[in-house]
Amino acid sequence: MDINNVKIAVIGLGYVGLPLARLFSTKFETMGFDKNQSRVNALMEGHDATLEVPDELLQEAIRRNGFKCTTNLDDIRSCNFYVVAVPTPVDENNRPDLTPLLKASETVGQVIGKGDIVVYESTVYPGVTEEECLPVVEKVSGLKFNVDFFAGYSPERINPGDKEHTVEKIKKVTSGSTPEIADVVDGVYNSVLVNGTHKAPSMKVAEASKIIENSQRDVNIAFMNELAKIFNAMGIDTHDVIEAASSKWNFIKMSPGLVGGHCISVDPYYLIQKAQVYGVLPRIMHASRRLNDGMGAYVANQVIKCMNKKGVLVKDAKILILGITFKENCPDIRNTKVVDIYHTLAEYTHNITIYDPWANPDKVCAEYGVEVVNDAPKDQFDAVILAVAHRQFLEINVEKWVRAGGVVYDVKGVLPRNIIDERL
């Protein structure tokens, strides 16, 4: 395939797909495909509700580059380079759920033609692309893999809410189903990326590289969370300990915290399951997942302990939680662990207010069954918990929400020391 004749379709226009499609449109004729009509309508009106693509950039892509989003399969039938960027969640038992990926593969199978390439970006365990996805494309299309059509894998590295490491600045791993196709895939990505690419020797290597990126962070954060539990029990400030230790040149500075979102708290389960198929029990990864998944309840119990120490009655107490999104300065609520804080505290009181100027209250209610307010409360509370470090919370005096003798708990370790009672 001649790179100059590439016509791209990006399937899945969420946090990963839309920024990538917008970037591709600066160089190639690009179409975005998504089954959510309301999402497509909003994008074609020039607004991205995820806030990953600024409205002015999106509108410029539509106006100047001819970028178009659609729900109509016929609109992408003339493309020859398909990029799949759909979620890869886990089910209620933390088992990988490949349903969105397999359905997207069916979609590709309906439109792919001879000589075309399909590249997967969704995070998976090694082997999914070749063993699960491409057989679906073959079955639906009637074409033979690596004879009639070809494939690649280039793991996404989007960091929601991060305005520094944007998609065009990320160094991307690429791979292809043959050496020649690997060169084409690498060339397509390289043409739009500031910092270039790393061409992996196989698709399985590329798949594995992505999943260990997030698994490594999960393990490292779990270690910091375990340290926080130890030092809190000893009455030592964990952040002070980390600051002291980080004065050593080879200490890796990280902080304890809640591990939510759609990557770090989900992806390790894919490798955990696949490892067990090969008879390997990944004990460290298992333990890290358990520890990190329990941190919301731990924080809530620390708040309760702090309230008891100060003589604040926990039963029916008024509590304010600042933030519900899984990270600061973005509206992403996927797999947020702040809800674990809420549900643990809700066993003692129903007078809990969650204030988050970034979150969509309707989406939070639909996903978690809890209410969120976008406007700053005017009341005072028995306890205030900073759960997410949105810039709005750092620019105001949190003390104004605390009753005399009340408790301030800082999950993120960012508030002034003189106004907090305890921090993780």
Short mmCIF file of C-alpha atoms in Angstrom, two decimals:
data_model
loop_
_atom_site.label_atom_id
_atom_site.label_comp_id
_atom_site.label_asym_id
_atom_site.label_seq_id
_atom_site.Cartn_x
_atom_site.Cartn_y
_atom_site.Cartn_z
CA MET A 1 0.00 0.00 0.00
CA ASP A 2 1.29 3.43 -0.99
CA ILE A 3 1.20 5.71 2.07
CA ASN A 4 0.18 8.60 -0.17
CA ASN A 5 -3.05 6.78 -1.05
CA VAL A 6 -4.07 5.92 2.49
CA LYS A 7 -7.65 6.73 3.45
CA ILE A 8 -8.31 6.21 7.14
CA ALA A 9 -11.39 5.20 9.13
CA VAL A 10 -11.17 5.28 12.92
CA ILE A 11 -13.75 3.02 14.58
CA GLY A 12 -14.67 4.18 18.06
CA LEU A 13 -14.67 7.91 18.81
CA GLY A 14 -14.05 8.01 22.53
CA TYR A 15 -11.07 9.23 24.55
CA VAL A 16 -8.65 7.37 22.25
CA GLY A 17 -10.29 7.31 18.85
CA LEU A 18 -11.32 10.94 18.46
CA PRO A 19 -7.92 12.57 19.21
CA LEU A 20 -6.26 10.07 16.89
CA ALA A 21 -8.79 10.61 14.09
CA ARG A 22 -8.43 14.38 14.39
CA LEU A 23 -4.66 14.06 14.18
CA PHE A 24 -4.78 11.72 11.18
CA SER A 25 -7.05 14.21 9.40
CA THR A 26 -4.19 16.72 9.29
CA LYS A 27 -2.34 14.42 6.88
CA PHE A 28 -4.84 11.93 5.43
CA GLU A 29 -8.45 11.80 4.32
CA THR A 30 -10.04 10.57 7.55
CA MET A 31 -13.47 9.38 8.67
CA GLY A 32 -14.59 8.70 12.22
CA PHE A 33 -17.13 5.93 12.84
CA ASP A 34 -19.16 5.40 16.00
CA LYS A 35 -22.48 3.67 16.65
CA ASN A 36 -23.57 6.40 19.10
CA GLN A 37 -25.59 8.82 16.98
CA SER A 38 -25.76 11.52 19.66
CA ARG A 39 -21.98 11.38 20.04
CA VAL A 40 -21.52 11.73 16.28
CA ASN A 41 -24.02 14.61 16.13
CA ALA A 42 -22.20 16.50 18.88
CA LEU A 43 -18.83 16.00 17.19
CA MET A 44 -20.10 17.20 13.84
CA GLU A 45 -21.42 20.29 15.63
CA GLY A 46 -17.85 20.88 16.78
CA HIS A 47 -17.93 19.84 20.45
CA ASP A 48 -16.17 16.96 22.20
CA ALA A 49 -17.82 16.17 25.55
CA THR A 50 -14.70 14.32 26.74
CA LEU A 51 -12.73 17.58 26.35
CA GLU A 52 -9.81 15.67 24.85
CA VAL A 53 -10.02 17.60 21.58
CA PRO A 54 -10.51 21.36 21.99
CA ASP A 55 -13.52 22.64 20.08
CA GLU A 56 -11.41 24.93 17.90
CA LEU A 57 -9.20 22.00 16.78
CA LEU A 58 -12.20 19.80 16.08
CA GLN A 59 -13.95 22.54 14.13
CA GLU A 60 -10.80 23.22 12.15
CA ALA A 61 -10.50 19.52 11.30
CA ILE A 62 -14.07 19.50 10.02
CA ARG A 63 -13.80 22.78 8.14
CA ARG A 64 -10.26 22.68 6.77
CA ASN A 65 -9.39 18.99 6.64
CA GLY A 66 -12.79 17.60 5.68
CA PHE A 67 -12.91 15.37 8.77
CA LYS A 68 -16.29 13.68 9.10
CA CYS A 69 -17.88 11.50 11.75
CA THR A 70 -20.61 9.02 10.86
CA THR A 71 -22.73 6.09 12.00
CA ASN A 72 -23.22 4.92 8.42
CA LEU A 73 -21.07 1.96 7.39
CA ASP A 74 -21.31 2.90 3.73
CA ASP A 75 -19.43 6.11 4.50
CA ILE A 76 -16.28 4.19 5.47
CA ARG A 77 -16.49 1.47 2.85
CA SER A 78 -14.09 3.34 0.54
CA CYS A 79 -11.38 3.55 3.23
CA ASN A 80 -8.36 1.25 3.11
CA PHE A 81 -6.73 1.75 6.53
CA TYR A 82 -9.01 0.91 9.46
CA VAL A 83 -8.08 1.77 13.05
CA VAL A 84 -10.03 0.13 15.89
CA ALA A 85 -10.08 2.13 19.11
CA VAL A 86 -12.86 0.70 21.27
CA PRO A 87 -12.86 -0.02 25.03
CA THR A 88 -11.66 -3.32 26.47
CA PRO A 89 -13.40 -3.56 29.86
CA VAL A 90 -13.65 -6.32 32.43
CA ASP A 91 -16.87 -7.88 33.74
CA GLU A 92 -18.12 -7.93 37.32
CA ASN A 93 -15.69 -10.75 38.08
CA ASN A 94 -12.75 -8.84 36.57
CA ARG A 95 -12.58 -11.14 33.56
CA PRO A 96 -11.66 -9.54 30.23
CA ASP A 97 -14.70 -8.61 28.16
CA LEU A 98 -13.79 -8.63 24.46
CA THR A 99 -17.35 -7.92 23.30
CA PRO A 100 -16.73 -4.33 22.08
CA LEU A 101 -13.57 -5.46 20.29
CA LEU A 102 -15.24 -8.40 18.58
CA LYS A 103 -18.21 -6.27 17.49
CA ALA A 104 -15.80 -3.69 16.08
CA SER A 105 -14.07 -6.53 14.22
CA GLU A 106 -17.45 -7.49 12.73
CA THR A 107 -17.83 -3.89 11.61
CA VAL A 108 -14.43 -3.97 9.94
CA GLY A 109 -15.30 -7.26 8.29
CA GLN A 110 -18.33 -5.68 6.65
CA VAL A 111 -16.30 -2.96 4.90
CA ILE A 112 -12.70 -4.16 4.49
CA GLY A 113 -11.49 -4.88 0.98
CA LYS A 114 -8.58 -6.62 -0.70
CA GLY A 115 -5.23 -5.07 0.13
CA ASP A 116 -6.65 -3.10 3.08
CA ILE A 117 -5.08 -2.88 6.55
CA VAL A 118 -6.77 -2.96 9.96
CA VAL A 119 -4.82 -1.68 12.96
CA TYR A 120 -5.96 -2.32 16.54
CA GLU A 121 -5.26 0.18 19.32
CA SER A 122 -7.36 -1.32 22.12
CA THR A 123 -5.40 -2.68 25.10
CA VAL A 124 -5.39 -6.49 25.14
CA TYR A 125 -3.32 -9.44 26.31
CA PRO A 126 -0.76 -10.80 23.82
CA GLY A 127 -2.41 -12.76 21.03
CA VAL A 128 -5.88 -11.21 21.01
CA THR A 129 -5.44 -9.44 17.67
CA GLU A 130 -4.42 -12.58 15.80
CA GLU A 131 -6.34 -15.20 17.78
CA GLU A 132 -9.63 -13.42 18.49
CA CYS A 133 -10.12 -10.35 16.30
CA LEU A 134 -8.77 -11.24 12.88
CA PRO A 135 -10.69 -14.55 12.61
CA VAL A 136 -13.87 -12.47 13.04
CA VAL A 137 -12.78 -10.13 10.25
CA GLU A 138 -12.02 -13.15 8.06
CA LYS A 139 -15.39 -14.78 8.75
CA VAL A 140 -17.48 -11.68 8.09
CA SER A 141 -15.51 -10.43 5.08
CA GLY A 142 -14.84 -13.75 3.42
CA LEU A 143 -11.24 -12.58 2.92
CA LYS A 144 -8.10 -14.37 4.06
CA PHE A 145 -5.77 -12.71 6.57
CA ASN A 146 -2.27 -11.91 5.26
CA VAL A 147 -3.39 -12.83 1.75
CA ASP A 148 -6.34 -10.56 0.98
CA PHE A 149 -6.05 -8.12 3.90
CA PHE A 150 -3.41 -7.29 6.51
CA ALA A 151 -3.20 -6.08 10.09
CA GLY A 152 -1.20 -4.11 12.60
CA TYR A 153 -1.24 -3.27 16.29
CA SER A 154 -0.34 0.12 17.75
CA PRO A 155 -1.30 0.41 21.41
CA GLU A 156 -2.99 3.61 22.51
CA ARG A 157 -1.14 5.86 24.93
CA ILE A 158 -3.77 8.52 25.52
CA ASN A 159 -3.70 9.99 29.02
CA PRO A 160 -7.14 11.57 29.65
CA GLY A 161 -6.95 15.17 30.82
CA ASP A 162 -3.22 15.43 30.09
CA LYS A 163 -2.62 18.54 27.98
CA GLU A 164 1.15 18.03 27.90
CA HIS A 165 1.42 14.47 26.57
CA THR A 166 -1.12 14.92 23.79
CA VAL A 167 -1.55 12.36 21.03
CA GLU A 168 0.74 14.06 18.54
CA LYS A 169 3.57 14.18 21.10
CA ILE A 170 3.30 10.57 22.22
CA LYS A 171 5.90 8.15 20.90
CA LYS A 172 3.86 5.25 19.52
CA VAL A 173 4.68 1.57 19.35
CA THR A 174 3.75 0.10 15.94
CA SER A 175 3.73 -3.36 14.41
CA GLY A 176 2.42 -5.24 11.40
CA SER A 177 1.40 -8.74 10.34
CA THR A 178 4.23 -8.87 7.78
CA PRO A 179 7.49 -6.90 7.60
CA GLU A 180 6.16 -4.90 4.65
CA ILE A 181 2.90 -4.05 6.41
CA ALA A 182 4.83 -3.13 9.56
CA ASP A 183 6.67 -0.55 7.47
CA VAL A 184 3.40 0.87 6.10
CA VAL A 185 1.77 1.07 9.54
CA ASP A 186 4.88 2.66 10.99
CA GLY A 187 5.02 5.16 8.15
CA VAL A 188 1.39 6.21 8.58
CA TYR A 189 1.81 6.88 12.30
CA ASN A 190 5.25 8.42 11.93
CA SER A 191 3.91 10.98 9.48
CA VAL A 192 1.71 12.63 12.12
CA LEU A 193 3.74 12.17 15.31
CA VAL A 194 6.24 14.71 16.64
CA ASN A 195 8.32 12.17 18.55
CA GLY A 196 8.08 9.30 16.11
CA THR A 197 7.52 5.62 16.67
CA HIS A 198 9.06 2.41 17.96
CA LYS A 199 8.51 -0.45 15.51
CA ALA A 200 8.08 -3.69 17.46
CA PRO A 201 9.16 -6.99 15.86
CA SER A 202 5.67 -8.50 16.12
CA MET A 203 2.09 -7.67 17.02
CA LYS A 204 2.30 -9.83 20.14
CA VAL A 205 5.32 -7.87 21.36
CA ALA A 206 3.40 -4.61 20.78
CA GLU A 207 0.37 -5.98 22.66
CA ALA A 208 2.56 -7.10 25.56
CA SER A 209 4.40 -3.78 25.72
CA LYS A 210 1.17 -1.88 26.26
CA ILE A 211 -0.20 -4.10 28.95
CA ILE A 212 2.97 -4.02 31.04
CA GLU A 213 3.09 -0.20 30.88
CA ASN A 214 -0.07 -0.02 32.95
CA SER A 215 0.64 -3.12 35.03
CA GLN A 216 3.97 -1.62 36.11
CA ARG A 217 2.27 1.55 37.32
CA ASP A 218 -0.36 -0.50 39.12
CA VAL A 219 2.30 -2.45 41.02
CA ASN A 220 4.31 0.67 41.86
CA ILE A 221 1.27 2.54 43.16
CA ALA A 222 0.23 -0.51 45.17
CA PHE A 223 3.61 -0.45 46.88
CA MET A 224 3.12 3.23 47.78
CA ASN A 225 -0.40 2.49 49.05
CA GLU A 226 0.95 -0.29 51.23
CA LEU A 227 3.59 2.09 52.59
CA ALA A 228 0.85 4.63 53.32
CA LYS A 229 -1.03 2.06 55.38
CA ILE A 230 2.13 1.15 57.28
CA PHE A 231 3.21 4.72 58.00
CA ASN A 232 -0.32 5.87 58.87
CA ALA A 233 -0.45 3.11 61.47
CA MET A 234 2.89 4.37 62.81
CA GLY A 235 1.77 7.98 62.86
CA ILE A 236 4.31 9.01 60.21
CA ASP A 237 3.41 11.22 57.27
CA THR A 238 3.90 9.14 54.10
CA HIS A 239 4.50 12.15 51.86
CA ASP A 240 7.28 13.36 54.15
CA VAL A 241 8.88 9.93 53.91
CA ILE A 242 8.65 9.96 50.10
CA GLU A 243 10.17 13.45 49.91
CA ALA A 244 13.08 12.32 52.05
CA ALA A 245 13.63 9.10 50.10
CA SER A 246 13.44 10.88 46.74
CA SER A 247 16.59 12.80 47.60
CA LYS A 248 18.42 9.62 46.52
CA TRP A 249 19.30 9.75 42.81
CA ASN A 250 17.75 6.40 41.85
CA PHE A 251 14.60 6.48 43.99
CA ILE A 252 11.43 6.40 41.87
CA LYS A 253 9.16 9.05 43.29
CA MET A 254 5.49 8.08 43.29
CA SER A 255 2.55 8.85 45.58
CA PRO A 256 -0.18 6.72 47.14
CA GLY A 257 -3.70 7.20 45.82
CA LEU A 258 -6.86 5.84 44.28
CA VAL A 259 -6.30 3.77 41.15
CA GLY A 260 -9.32 4.10 38.85
CA GLY A 261 -9.95 4.82 35.22
CA HIS A 262 -10.05 2.53 32.23
CA CYS A 263 -6.34 1.65 32.03
CA ILE A 264 -4.29 1.05 35.16
CA SER A 265 -7.15 -0.46 37.15
CA VAL A 266 -8.38 -2.69 34.29
CA ASP A 267 -5.53 -3.72 31.98
CA PRO A 268 -3.61 -5.89 34.47
CA TYR A 269 -6.56 -8.29 34.60
CA TYR A 270 -6.02 -9.09 30.91
CA LEU A 271 -2.44 -10.21 31.50
CA ILE A 272 -3.37 -11.96 34.76
CA GLN A 273 -5.93 -14.12 32.96
CA LYS A 274 -3.67 -14.93 30.03
CA ALA A 275 -0.75 -15.79 32.33
CA GLN A 276 -2.90 -18.36 34.13
CA VAL A 277 -3.71 -20.04 30.81
CA TYR A 278 0.03 -20.71 30.54
CA GLY A 279 0.21 -22.02 34.09
CA VAL A 280 1.76 -18.90 35.62
CA LEU A 281 0.15 -17.32 38.68
CA PRO A 282 1.09 -13.61 38.69
CA ARG A 283 1.09 -13.15 42.46
CA ILE A 284 2.47 -9.60 42.55
CA MET A 285 -0.07 -8.36 40.01
CA HIS A 286 -2.92 -10.11 41.84
CA ALA A 287 -1.89 -8.63 45.18
CA SER A 288 -1.48 -5.15 43.68
CA ARG A 289 -4.94 -5.26 42.18
CA ARG A 290 -6.52 -6.33 45.47
CA LEU A 291 -4.66 -3.68 47.42
CA ASN A 292 -5.46 -0.85 45.02
CA ASP A 293 -9.10 -1.86 44.66
CA GLY A 294 -9.48 -1.58 48.43
CA MET A 295 -8.09 1.93 48.83
CA GLY A 296 -11.45 3.72 48.57
CA ALA A 297 -12.83 1.84 51.55
CA TYR A 298 -9.53 2.39 53.38
CA VAL A 299 -9.74 6.16 52.90
CA ALA A 300 -13.33 6.22 54.14
CA ASN A 301 -12.38 4.29 57.26
CA GLN A 302 -9.45 6.64 57.88
CA VAL A 303 -11.86 9.58 57.70
CA ILE A 304 -14.18 7.86 60.18
CA LYS A 305 -11.24 7.20 62.50
CA CYS A 306 -10.20 10.85 62.27
CA MET A 307 -13.76 12.02 63.01
CA ASN A 308 -13.94 9.77 66.07
CA LYS A 309 -10.65 11.12 67.37
CA LYS A 310 -11.96 14.69 67.13
CA GLY A 311 -15.29 13.78 68.70
CA VAL A 312 -17.30 14.29 65.52
CA LEU A 313 -20.35 12.01 65.50
CA VAL A 314 -20.17 9.88 62.37
CA LYS A 315 -23.79 8.75 62.36
CA ASP A 316 -25.82 11.15 60.17
CA ALA A 317 -22.80 13.45 59.80
CA LYS A 318 -22.74 15.93 56.91
CA ILE A 319 -19.86 15.01 54.62
CA LEU A 320 -18.56 16.74 51.49
CA ILE A 321 -16.56 14.79 48.92
CA LEU A 322 -14.64 16.97 46.49
CA GLY A 323 -14.42 15.21 43.13
CA ILE A 324 -15.86 12.04 41.57
CA THR A 325 -13.89 11.69 38.32
CA PHE A 326 -11.07 9.16 38.30
CA LYS A 327 -8.43 11.89 37.89
CA GLU A 328 -8.06 15.64 38.03
CA ASN A 329 -9.16 18.18 35.42
CA CYS A 330 -11.07 15.81 33.16
CA PRO A 331 -14.69 14.58 33.04
CA ASP A 332 -13.79 10.87 32.86
CA ILE A 333 -15.70 8.88 35.49
CA ARG A 334 -14.80 5.40 34.26
CA ASN A 335 -14.09 3.03 37.13
CA THR A 336 -13.61 5.85 39.61
CA LYS A 337 -12.73 4.63 43.09
CA VAL A 338 -14.24 7.71 44.74
CA VAL A 339 -17.56 5.85 44.71
CA ASP A 340 -16.01 3.32 47.10
CA ILE A 341 -15.39 6.15 49.56
CA TYR A 342 -19.00 7.25 49.14
CA HIS A 343 -20.52 3.79 49.61
CA THR A 344 -18.44 3.04 52.71
CA LEU A 345 -19.45 6.33 54.34
CA ALA A 346 -23.07 5.83 53.25
CA GLU A 347 -23.27 2.95 55.73
CA TYR A 348 -23.13 5.59 58.48
CA THR A 349 -24.78 8.65 56.95
CA HIS A 350 -26.86 9.64 53.95
CA ASN A 351 -25.95 13.32 54.30
CA ILE A 352 -23.18 13.09 51.72
CA THR A 353 -22.65 15.73 49.04
CA ILE A 354 -20.37 15.09 46.07
CA TYR A 355 -19.21 18.27 44.38
CA ASP A 356 -17.45 18.00 41.04
CA PRO A 357 -17.49 20.82 38.47
CA TRP A 358 -16.07 18.49 35.80
CA ALA A 359 -18.40 15.49 36.02
CA ASN A 360 -21.68 15.09 34.16
CA PRO A 361 -24.29 14.45 36.90
CA ASP A 362 -26.57 12.45 34.59
CA LYS A 363 -23.74 10.14 33.57
CA VAL A 364 -22.62 9.66 37.18
CA CYS A 365 -26.17 8.84 38.25
CA ALA A 366 -26.63 6.40 35.38
CA GLU A 367 -23.31 4.66 36.03
CA TYR A 368 -23.11 4.65 39.83
CA GLY A 369 -26.54 5.66 41.16
CA VAL A 370 -25.19 8.61 43.14
CA GLU A 371 -25.93 12.31 42.86
CA VAL A 372 -23.31 14.91 42.00
CA VAL A 373 -23.57 18.70 42.03
CA ASN A 374 -21.66 20.98 39.67
CA ASP A 375 -22.12 24.12 41.75
CA ALA A 376 -20.11 24.83 44.88
CA PRO A 377 -22.10 24.06 48.07
CA LYS A 378 -22.97 26.91 50.42
CA ASP A 379 -23.29 24.70 53.50
CA GLN A 380 -20.71 23.69 56.08
CA PHE A 381 -19.88 20.07 56.79
CA ASP A 382 -18.61 17.83 59.57
CA ALA A 383 -16.01 16.37 57.21
CA VAL A 384 -14.55 17.42 53.88
CA ILE A 385 -12.63 14.93 51.74
CA LEU A 386 -10.48 16.13 48.85
CA ALA A 387 -10.68 13.07 46.59
CA VAL A 388 -9.69 14.59 43.23
CA ALA A 389 -7.22 17.46 42.76
CA HIS A 390 -9.24 19.53 40.29
CA ARG A 391 -7.70 22.97 39.84
CA GLN A 392 -10.92 24.57 41.13
CA PHE A 393 -10.37 22.91 44.50
CA LEU A 394 -6.80 24.14 44.71
CA GLU A 395 -7.80 27.72 43.96
CA ILE A 396 -10.34 28.09 46.79
CA ASN A 397 -10.25 27.95 50.58
CA VAL A 398 -11.50 24.49 51.44
CA GLU A 399 -11.79 25.51 55.10
CA LYS A 400 -14.92 27.51 54.35
CA TRP A 401 -16.86 24.26 54.04
CA VAL A 402 -15.73 22.87 57.42
CA ARG A 403 -17.66 23.37 60.62
CA ALA A 404 -15.75 24.27 63.77
CA GLY A 405 -14.13 21.08 64.99
CA GLY A 406 -14.73 19.35 61.67
CA VAL A 407 -12.33 17.16 59.70
CA VAL A 408 -10.41 17.79 56.48
CA TYR A 409 -8.92 14.70 54.80
CA ASP A 410 -6.62 15.10 51.81
CA VAL A 411 -6.44 12.02 49.57
CA LYS A 412 -4.12 13.69 47.06
CA GLY A 413 -1.66 15.33 49.46
CA VAL A 414 -1.98 18.75 47.81
CA LEU A 415 -3.74 20.95 50.38
CA PRO A 416 -1.83 23.21 52.80
CA ARG A 417 -0.69 21.20 55.80
CA ASN A 418 -2.13 23.69 58.28
CA ILE A 419 -5.72 23.13 57.18
CA ILE A 420 -5.84 19.34 57.01
CA ASP A 421 -6.25 16.75 59.74
CA GLU A 422 -4.82 13.85 57.82
CA ARG A 423 -3.75 12.83 54.31
CA LEU A 424 -3.23 9.51 52.57
#
